[in-house]
Amino acid sequence: MPTPERLFLLDGMALAYRAYFAFITRPLINSKGENTSAVYGFVTSLMKILEDERPEHIAVVFDTKEPTFRHTMYPKYKATRQKMPEDMSSQMEKLKEVVRAFNTPLLELPGFEADDIIGTLARRAEKENVLTYMVTGDKDFMQLISPLIKMFKPGKSQGEVEIIEEVGVHNKFGVTPDRVIDVLALIGDTSDNVPGVPGIGEKTAIPLIQKYGSLEELYNHLDDIPQKGVREKLTNNKDLAFLSKQLVTIHTDVPIKVDFHELRATKRDTSKLIRLFGELEFKALAGRLRDTEQFEADAKANAETLPAIQETSTISDVHQYHCVTDVAALDTLCANLSQAEVIVVDTETTSTNALIAGLVGLSFCTKEREAYYIPVKLKHIPDDSTAPLELWASNNQTKEFNHTDQALALEFVLGKIKPIMENPAIRKVGQNIKYDMLVLRSHGIETQGVFFDTMVASYILRADGQHNLDALAMEYFRYKMISFEELVGKGKNEKHITAVPLEAIANYSAEDADFTMRVYQHQLSELTKLQLLDLCTQLEFPLIAVLERMEASGISLDVAYLHNMSKDLERQIDGLVKDIHVLAGEEFNINSTQQLGNILFNKLNLRTVRKTKTGFSTDVNVLEELQGEHPLIDKMLDYRQLTKLKSTYVDALPQLLNPRTGRVHTSFNQTVAATGRLSSSDPNLQNIPIRTELGRAIRKAFVPGSPEMLIMSADYSQIELRVMAHMCGDEGLMEAFHNKEDIHTSTAAKVFGLEKDQITRDMRRKAKEVNFGIMYGIGPFGLANRLEISQTEAKEIIATYFVRFPKVKQYINDTIDTVRRSGYVSTLLGRRRYLPDINSRNFSVRSNAERQAINMPIQGTAADMIKVAMINLDKEILSRKLRSKMLLQVHDELVFEVPTQESDEMKKLVVEKMRSSLSLSVPVEVDVGTGKDWLEAH
């Protein structure tokens, strides 16, 4: 039987939305500040279909703005759908222009949705034995699937495609395609505001349609349904069910005057596409066109007037990856590495936890498109926490290690690379190189000469978005790398990394090293062009080694103290549970949202604050709003706080002790917070509450590792307010800091027009909220909520504040104006945060961007200051050969482990380096304390 012709029908709007949201965390923004994500994602999908599938027939189908027959039938149809984002809406005409430049037919018909046009053409083609692929991810299209109509569903990753046939429909809905509309009629569609039958979901609807065959037959047999609740829902909502069936049914008789035989993609207009891609700044796509087609004459003639297009060679990816499995090859590689100025290093290990990971292999790269992988022998050890970490593997894993015989001895390889990795003159580049440094440290190598980290550089270039290597390779080179999941498999087919064949892991690891080198070269140019290289080379990259030493050091815990604290909390929690049950008048599951909601809002008749799909909301915000209305609320808040602290810290911290060191090793993250602040994880020490007595008590568990040591804590005093005073240059604020006055009392005196000795605690509290609120762009509504006052009073306080401190207001206005022009805001050291929403027409979106613009230079500069201090302190501790260690960084605080005899020297050193980290026009104050634990030191 001859292969049928194929018709590809692209659901234009669905693909545009998918493309836009695929880049939502890291949107593609050109130099004019325009979002081009939707166009780029759509174009790459279209090009892939045109080039890979070469369909005989193709068309892109769009919805129109005009109401359809469904809106006439049900005015609420799609009424709840959010308006298309502005920065997506602005791309749609350009997207259609690009489609036309590809000379791909573009279809739309007022009064009809794209779904109906696609359905009509697919059925017409079916009658003539033409195979139709509906290119969309919309499940509604499953009702059309037949032997000659299939869904061509783009996957989550670039280039992935899922072909959905009849069996796929059954897997999704449990019925044949012609019965999909009956299931949808019952469950409805929230995205299109199709009502369905309220209270009927998939789990109920599918068995009903499977049993009765259709909506009509279901209603003919209502009396046969045993569940009374289901029967009542169906009876009471019959009209909605049949209306919904009409709404979800794709019409296949649209009066569109198109002969699908004529839907063909003719020769694309290369010159027009080159111009469009130049305007959109799609350099790689433009280079791709130049590689695959000759320019048209008019394109050549107008080349000088077009935006510059950077040539790329990423389409044909020629490379050489070598697997080093003999001594001679290793010697040659090490000789080359020893002579190289810059090398990329990457490790393959048995765990994402660097401090317990066994080393499986290492990759190196000295130039693009050539990389080397060295497999090493992973040995078995008994379950002994004192054993060397490189032996961390089980017997079974060792047996599955297919390339053991070809791998080189671990100790031999480490001996060869140690002089290279510890030579500071050889500059090291890596993707999240801190991880590799920690792994190598566990194997006796202290990496020197860290020069560049592509993950950190990505964060500096654009703090929002993804910074993993797969994402960077796709962003810079439109190249899909081998994923770890592809390497080891997933689910029941997942293999341990040591069971992966040598050729596969060698290719995977070498590719990582190669593309790290390529990304590095690209980023080096970008950082230089944007004048961000100094921020990297003088601050962020030197900080990596500091953080690596801190993570390797870890901090000791008083486990016995936490154990006793856990028991005490358990007693308090049990008491609260009993009190809550008494106040409720019955026993119930306190952790059940539904049961608690029933007690609060049905039995106790408290006012409903917020509802969710599943019933009453009882989250902490709701409980705080109800505080004071019933004694049970206060008890519940106490219960929630105690159980959270117990599970998150008191019980969890001892479980995180490293079996080899007996200490807790948190991970410090440089690429998370958009402001430049560090964050920590496993455990997250940034979130230990310090305003409550119980939260502070948790700090008491962090202790020095030996009796002759102390914990030292050094904390910047009101550093963000001092940074704000420096940035705005307001005389009133600066005078208060120079005179070492209490800044909140001084502010209160100016705002309320009183002498300082007349300021009450409440006035100081209000001034404090204003001082900190101003840095976060607080408005009257926010201040009124914080202070529990009227918006009128809050508005007066803010107005008076700006009269008394006029340059603060000027700073805010100037900052917002600057961001509107440039698209970004920056710290004193040049760290940037891009804020594309600053010009949004949506008030709430724009206001949020303005608040971020006001805050980021202040908070970001404070973050930069403590990072500079950390680098300088680390350098001084090493040069003086002190035994003191920097252990933690939490917000504006540094924590050290200090020998008693070094205490005085360290106090002077810490104060000096923290004060002098950045020159401000106001004094910088540092509070330092020591103690037998973190709480006492603070």
Coordinates of C-alpha atoms in Angstrom, one line a residue, residues 168-422:
G168 CA -3.0 7.3 23.3
V169 CA -6.6 8.7 23.5
H170 CA -7.7 5.6 25.4
N171 CA -4.7 5.9 27.7
K172 CA -5.7 9.5 28.5
F173 CA -9.5 9.3 28.6
G174 CA -10.2 5.6 28.8
V175 CA -12.6 5.8 25.8
T176 CA -12.4 5.9 22.0
P177 CA -11.9 9.3 20.3
D178 CA -15.6 9.7 19.4
R179 CA -16.5 9.5 23.1
V180 CA -14.0 12.1 24.3
I181 CA -16.6 14.9 23.9
D182 CA -18.9 13.0 26.3
V183 CA -16.1 12.8 29.0
L184 CA -15.3 16.5 28.4
A185 CA -19.0 17.4 28.7
L186 CA -19.1 16.0 32.2
I187 CA -15.7 17.4 33.5
G188 CA -15.8 20.7 31.7
D189 CA -12.8 22.8 30.9
T190 CA -11.7 25.5 33.3
S191 CA -9.3 27.1 30.8
D192 CA -12.2 27.8 28.4
N193 CA -14.8 28.2 31.2
V194 CA -16.8 25.3 29.9
P195 CA -18.9 24.5 33.0
G196 CA -19.4 20.7 32.8
V197 CA -21.2 19.1 35.7
P198 CA -20.0 20.8 39.0
G199 CA -18.5 18.2 41.3
I200 CA -17.8 15.6 38.5
G201 CA -14.2 15.0 37.7
E202 CA -12.3 12.6 35.5
K203 CA -12.4 9.7 38.0
T204 CA -16.2 9.8 38.0
A205 CA -16.8 10.8 34.4
I206 CA -14.7 8.2 32.6
P207 CA -16.3 5.1 34.2
L208 CA -19.7 6.6 33.5
I209 CA -19.0 7.0 29.8
Q210 CA -17.2 3.7 29.6
K211 CA -20.4 2.0 31.0
Y212 CA -23.1 3.9 29.2
G213 CA -21.3 4.9 26.0
S214 CA -22.5 8.5 25.6
L215 CA -23.9 11.4 27.5
E216 CA -27.4 10.7 26.1
E217 CA -27.3 7.1 27.2
L218 CA -26.0 8.1 30.6
Y219 CA -29.0 10.4 31.1
N220 CA -31.4 7.6 29.9
H221 CA -30.0 5.5 32.8
L222 CA -29.8 8.0 35.6
D223 CA -31.9 5.8 37.9
D224 CA -29.3 3.0 37.5
I225 CA -26.5 5.0 39.1
P226 CA -26.0 3.8 42.7
Q227 CA -24.2 6.8 44.1
K228 CA -26.9 9.2 45.2
G229 CA -24.5 12.3 45.2
V230 CA -23.5 11.6 41.6
R231 CA -27.1 11.1 40.5
E232 CA -28.2 14.4 42.1
K233 CA -25.3 16.3 40.5
L234 CA -26.2 14.9 37.0
T235 CA -29.9 15.6 37.5
N236 CA -29.5 19.1 38.7
N237 CA -27.0 20.1 35.9
K238 CA -28.4 18.3 32.9
D239 CA -28.6 21.5 30.9
L240 CA -25.0 22.4 31.7
A241 CA -23.9 18.9 30.6
F242 CA -25.5 19.1 27.2
L243 CA -24.4 22.7 26.7
S244 CA -20.8 21.7 27.6
K245 CA -21.0 18.9 25.0
Q246 CA -21.9 21.4 22.3
L247 CA -19.1 23.8 23.5
V248 CA -16.3 21.1 23.4
T249 CA -17.4 19.6 20.1
I250 CA -15.0 20.6 17.3
H251 CA -17.1 21.4 14.2
T252 CA -15.9 19.8 11.1
D253 CA -18.1 21.6 8.6
V254 CA -16.6 25.1 8.7
P255 CA -17.4 27.1 5.4
I256 CA -13.7 27.8 4.7
K257 CA -13.1 28.1 1.0
V258 CA -9.7 26.3 1.0
D259 CA -8.6 23.3 -1.0
F260 CA -6.2 21.5 1.2
H261 CA -4.4 20.1 -1.9
E262 CA -3.2 23.7 -2.5
L263 CA -1.8 24.1 1.1
R264 CA 1.9 23.8 0.3
A265 CA 5.0 25.5 1.6
T266 CA 6.7 27.1 -1.4
K267 CA 10.3 28.4 -1.5
R268 CA 10.8 30.6 1.5
D269 CA 11.7 34.3 1.1
T270 CA 15.2 34.1 2.4
S271 CA 16.0 37.7 2.0
K272 CA 12.9 38.7 4.0
L273 CA 13.6 36.2 6.7
I274 CA 17.2 37.4 7.0
R275 CA 15.8 40.9 7.5
L276 CA 13.2 39.8 10.0
F277 CA 15.7 37.6 12.0
G278 CA 18.0 40.6 12.0
E279 CA 15.3 42.8 13.5
L280 CA 14.5 40.1 16.1
E281 CA 18.2 39.5 16.8
F282 CA 17.9 35.7 16.0
K283 CA 21.6 35.4 15.2
A284 CA 21.8 31.6 15.2
L285 CA 18.7 31.3 13.0
A286 CA 19.9 33.8 10.6
G287 CA 23.3 32.1 10.4
R288 CA 21.4 28.8 9.8
L289 CA 19.7 30.3 6.8
R290 CA 23.0 31.6 5.5
D291 CA 24.5 28.2 5.9
T292 CA 21.7 26.3 4.1
E293 CA 20.7 28.7 1.3
Q294 CA 22.3 31.3 -0.9
F295 CA 21.2 34.9 -0.3
E296 CA 18.8 36.4 -2.8
A297 CA 20.3 39.2 -4.8
D298 CA 18.3 41.9 -3.0
A299 CA 19.5 40.6 0.3
K300 CA 23.1 40.9 -0.7
A301 CA 22.5 44.4 -2.1
N302 CA 20.9 45.5 1.2
A303 CA 23.3 43.7 3.5
E304 CA 24.9 46.9 4.8
T305 CA 21.5 48.2 5.9
L306 CA 20.6 45.1 7.9
P307 CA 21.5 44.4 11.5
A308 CA 24.8 42.6 11.9
I309 CA 24.4 38.8 12.0
Q310 CA 27.0 36.8 13.8
E311 CA 28.1 33.7 11.9
T312 CA 27.6 30.4 13.8
S313 CA 28.8 26.9 13.1
T314 CA 26.6 25.1 15.6
I315 CA 24.4 23.4 13.0
S316 CA 27.0 20.9 11.9
D317 CA 28.5 19.9 15.3
V318 CA 31.9 18.3 14.4
H319 CA 33.9 17.3 17.5
Q320 CA 36.4 14.8 18.8
Y321 CA 35.8 13.2 22.1
H322 CA 38.5 10.8 23.5
C323 CA 38.3 8.2 26.2
V324 CA 41.6 7.8 28.1
T325 CA 42.0 4.2 29.1
D326 CA 45.7 3.6 29.1
V327 CA 48.7 5.1 30.9
A328 CA 50.4 6.5 27.7
A329 CA 47.2 8.4 26.7
L330 CA 46.9 9.7 30.3
D331 CA 50.5 10.9 30.3
T332 CA 50.0 12.7 27.0
L333 CA 46.8 14.4 28.2
C334 CA 48.4 15.5 31.5
A335 CA 51.4 16.9 29.6
N336 CA 49.0 19.0 27.4
L337 CA 47.0 20.1 30.4
S338 CA 50.1 21.2 32.2
Q339 CA 51.0 23.5 29.3
A340 CA 47.5 24.9 28.8
E341 CA 46.5 28.4 30.0
V342 CA 42.9 27.5 30.5
I343 CA 41.3 24.1 31.1
V344 CA 37.7 23.0 31.7
V345 CA 37.3 20.3 34.3
D346 CA 34.1 18.2 35.0
T347 CA 33.6 15.2 37.3
E348 CA 31.2 12.3 37.0
T349 CA 30.1 10.9 40.4
T350 CA 27.7 8.6 42.2
S351 CA 25.9 11.4 44.0
T352 CA 24.7 15.0 43.8
N353 CA 26.1 15.4 47.3
A354 CA 29.7 16.3 46.6
L355 CA 30.9 15.4 50.1
I356 CA 29.8 11.7 49.9
A357 CA 30.1 11.2 46.1
G358 CA 32.3 8.5 44.7
L359 CA 34.4 9.5 41.6
V360 CA 33.5 7.7 38.4
G361 CA 35.4 9.7 35.9
L362 CA 36.8 13.1 35.0
S363 CA 36.6 15.2 31.7
F364 CA 39.0 17.9 30.5
C365 CA 38.9 20.3 27.6
T366 CA 41.5 22.8 26.5
K367 CA 39.8 23.9 23.2
E368 CA 36.4 23.9 21.7
R369 CA 35.1 20.6 20.1
E370 CA 37.8 18.4 21.6
A371 CA 37.5 16.8 25.1
Y372 CA 38.9 13.9 27.0
Y373 CA 37.2 11.5 29.5
I374 CA 39.1 9.5 32.1
P375 CA 37.2 6.6 33.6
V376 CA 38.4 5.6 37.1
K377 CA 37.9 2.4 39.1
L378 CA 35.3 2.7 41.7
K379 CA 36.0 0.3 44.6
H380 CA 33.7 -1.5 47.1
I381 CA 33.9 -0.8 50.8
P382 CA 32.0 -2.1 53.7
D383 CA 29.3 0.1 55.3
D384 CA 31.7 2.1 57.3
S385 CA 31.3 5.8 57.7
T386 CA 35.1 6.3 58.3
A387 CA 36.1 4.8 55.0
P388 CA 37.5 6.9 52.1
L389 CA 34.7 8.5 50.1
E390 CA 36.2 7.4 46.7
L391 CA 35.2 3.9 47.7
W392 CA 31.5 4.7 48.3
A393 CA 29.8 2.0 46.2
S394 CA 28.0 -1.2 46.8
N395 CA 29.0 -4.7 45.6
N396 CA 26.1 -4.8 43.2
Q397 CA 27.1 -1.5 41.7
T398 CA 30.7 -2.6 41.3
K399 CA 29.5 -5.8 39.4
E400 CA 27.4 -3.6 37.1
F401 CA 30.3 -1.3 36.4
N402 CA 30.7 -2.4 32.7
H403 CA 33.9 -0.6 32.0
T404 CA 35.8 -1.4 35.2
D405 CA 38.5 -3.3 33.3
Q406 CA 39.1 -0.4 31.0
A407 CA 39.2 2.2 33.7
L408 CA 42.4 3.4 35.3
A409 CA 43.3 3.0 39.0
L410 CA 41.8 5.9 41.0
E411 CA 44.9 6.6 43.0
F412 CA 47.1 6.6 39.9
V413 CA 44.8 9.1 38.1
L414 CA 44.5 11.3 41.1
G415 CA 48.3 11.4 41.4
K416 CA 48.6 12.5 37.8
I417 CA 46.1 15.3 37.9
K418 CA 46.8 16.6 41.4
P419 CA 49.8 18.8 40.3
I420 CA 47.6 20.2 37.5
M421 CA 44.6 20.9 39.6
E422 CA 46.7 22.5 42.5

